XYZ file of C-alpha atoms in Angstrom:
170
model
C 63.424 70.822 24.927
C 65.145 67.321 24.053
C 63.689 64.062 24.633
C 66.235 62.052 26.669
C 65.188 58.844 25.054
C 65.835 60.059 21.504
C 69.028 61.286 22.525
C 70.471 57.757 24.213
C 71.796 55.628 21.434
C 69.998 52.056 21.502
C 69.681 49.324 19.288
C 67.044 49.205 17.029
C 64.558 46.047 18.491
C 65.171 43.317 16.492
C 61.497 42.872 15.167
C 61.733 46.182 13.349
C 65.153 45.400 11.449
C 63.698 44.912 7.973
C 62.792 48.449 8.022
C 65.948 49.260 9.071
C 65.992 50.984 5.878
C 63.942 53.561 6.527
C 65.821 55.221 9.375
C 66.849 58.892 9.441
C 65.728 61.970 7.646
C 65.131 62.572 4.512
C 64.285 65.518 2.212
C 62.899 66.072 -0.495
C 65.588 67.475 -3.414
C 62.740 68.642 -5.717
C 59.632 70.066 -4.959
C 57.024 67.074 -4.364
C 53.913 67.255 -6.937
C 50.182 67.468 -5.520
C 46.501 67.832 -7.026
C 43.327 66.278 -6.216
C 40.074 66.990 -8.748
C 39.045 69.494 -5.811
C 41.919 71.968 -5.425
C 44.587 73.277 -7.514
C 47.899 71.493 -8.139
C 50.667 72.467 -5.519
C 54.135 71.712 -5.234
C 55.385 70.926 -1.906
C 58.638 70.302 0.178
C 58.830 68.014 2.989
C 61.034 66.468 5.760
C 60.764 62.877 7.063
C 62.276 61.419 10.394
C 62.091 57.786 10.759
C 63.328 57.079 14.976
C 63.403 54.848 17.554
C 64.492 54.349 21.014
C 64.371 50.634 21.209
C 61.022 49.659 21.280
C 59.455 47.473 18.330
C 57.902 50.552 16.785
C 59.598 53.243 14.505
C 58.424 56.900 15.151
C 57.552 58.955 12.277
C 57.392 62.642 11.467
C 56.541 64.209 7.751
C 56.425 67.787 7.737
C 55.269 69.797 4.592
C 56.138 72.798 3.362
C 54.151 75.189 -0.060
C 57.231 75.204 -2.070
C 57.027 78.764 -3.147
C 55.613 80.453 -0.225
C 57.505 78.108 2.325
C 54.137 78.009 4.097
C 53.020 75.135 6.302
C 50.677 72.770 4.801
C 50.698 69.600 6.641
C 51.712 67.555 9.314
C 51.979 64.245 10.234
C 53.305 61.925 13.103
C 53.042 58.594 14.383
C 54.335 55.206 14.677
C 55.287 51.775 12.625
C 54.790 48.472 13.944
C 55.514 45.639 11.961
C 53.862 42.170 12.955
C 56.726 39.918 14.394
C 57.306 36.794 11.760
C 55.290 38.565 9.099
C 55.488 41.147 6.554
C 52.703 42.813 7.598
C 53.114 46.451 8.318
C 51.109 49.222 10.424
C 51.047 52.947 9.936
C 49.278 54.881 13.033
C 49.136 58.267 12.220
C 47.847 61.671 13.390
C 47.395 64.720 10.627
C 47.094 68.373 11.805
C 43.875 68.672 10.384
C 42.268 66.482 12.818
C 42.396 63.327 11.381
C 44.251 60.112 12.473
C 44.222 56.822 10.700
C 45.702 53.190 10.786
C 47.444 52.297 7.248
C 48.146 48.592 7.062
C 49.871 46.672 4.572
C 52.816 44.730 3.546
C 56.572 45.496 3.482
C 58.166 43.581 0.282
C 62.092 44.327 -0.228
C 62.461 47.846 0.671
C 58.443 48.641 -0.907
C 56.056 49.501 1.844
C 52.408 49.615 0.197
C 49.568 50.519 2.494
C 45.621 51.187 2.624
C 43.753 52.410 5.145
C 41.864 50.481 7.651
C 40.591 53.072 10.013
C 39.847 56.517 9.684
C 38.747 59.076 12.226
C 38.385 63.098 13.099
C 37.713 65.734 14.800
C 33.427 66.286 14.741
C 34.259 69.548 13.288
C 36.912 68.108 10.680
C 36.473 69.618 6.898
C 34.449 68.560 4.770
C 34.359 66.628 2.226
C 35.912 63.739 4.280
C 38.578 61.439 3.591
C 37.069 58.049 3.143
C 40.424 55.977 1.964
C 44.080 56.585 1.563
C 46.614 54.441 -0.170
C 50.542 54.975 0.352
C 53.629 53.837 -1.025
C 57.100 54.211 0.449
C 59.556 52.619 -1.764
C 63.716 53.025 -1.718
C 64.886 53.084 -5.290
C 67.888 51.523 -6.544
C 69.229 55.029 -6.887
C 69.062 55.299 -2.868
C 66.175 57.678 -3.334
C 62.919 57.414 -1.460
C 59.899 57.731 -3.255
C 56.342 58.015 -1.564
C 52.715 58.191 -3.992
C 49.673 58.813 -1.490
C 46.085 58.320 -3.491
C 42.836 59.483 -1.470
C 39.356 59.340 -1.933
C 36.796 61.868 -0.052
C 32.742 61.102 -0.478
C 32.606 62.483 -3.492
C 35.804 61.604 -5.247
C 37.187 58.465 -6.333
C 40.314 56.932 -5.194
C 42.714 59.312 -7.077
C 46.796 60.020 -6.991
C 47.217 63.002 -4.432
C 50.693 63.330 -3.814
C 54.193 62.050 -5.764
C 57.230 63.083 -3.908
C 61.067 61.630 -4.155
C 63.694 62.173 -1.236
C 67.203 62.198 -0.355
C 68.624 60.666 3.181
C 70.470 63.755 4.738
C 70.831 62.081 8.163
């Protein structure tokens, strides 16, 4: 099934133009690096869409794959709002594991850093929970785009989760 609305071409909304950058999909070209002091190290592959259909928000998709067994591991989809006249930037974002949070920060250049603000889940959500994420989205001077998450659970410090680099294929 195809969303009409994604399929109409329409400007982007002039308040989201200096993330302009961001738009279309990217891959990863090598297998994205993750660990956390509670699980064992993973590599991962995963596919980012960056949309819109006019409005002042930018629709986001990241889908994860286990490198060597292809298997899903995570989802994640949302929106980005920046606040007109500023560089401050908004991340709302739902996870297939039940949680959703609102990442705010600032945009500087083509760097998006972010921390979390708000964090919520499902009552029946895994435990331990996530208590803070940290995320940055930055396009290198090689064209590349390179994204570090950091997390912190209730019993774990803030602590570098995920380092993955991708390629714009769209």
């Amino acid at each position: 099934m195809s969303d009409a609305l994604s399929q109409t071409a329409v400007d982007l909304n002039p308040a989201m133009r200096p993330l302009d950058w961001l738009l279309g999909t990217w891959e990863s070209e090598e297998p994205g690096q993750g660990s956390f002091p509670t699980i064992s190290p993973f590599l991962y592959n995963e596919t980012l869409h960056f949309t819109h259909v006019g409005q002042p928000v930018i629709n986001i998709t990241f889908n994860a794959l286990h490198a060597e067994t292809n298997k899903p591991l995570h989802r994640e989809s949302g929106f980005i709002r920046i606040q007109p006249g500023t560089n401050n930037v908004a991340f709302i974002i739902a996870q297939n594991s039940g949680l959703v949070e609102i990442e705010e920060g600032e945009l500087d250049g083509q760097k998006l850093t972010l921390q979390s603000r708000a964090l919520a889940r499902t009552s029946f959500a895994k435990k331990p929970h996530v208590q803070q994420i940290t995320r940055v989205l930055h396009l290198r001077s090689d064209g590349r785009l390179e994204q570090k998450v950091f997390m912190a659970l209730e019993n774990q410090p803030l602590t570098q989760h995920l380092h993955i680099t991708y390629r714009r294929t769209s």
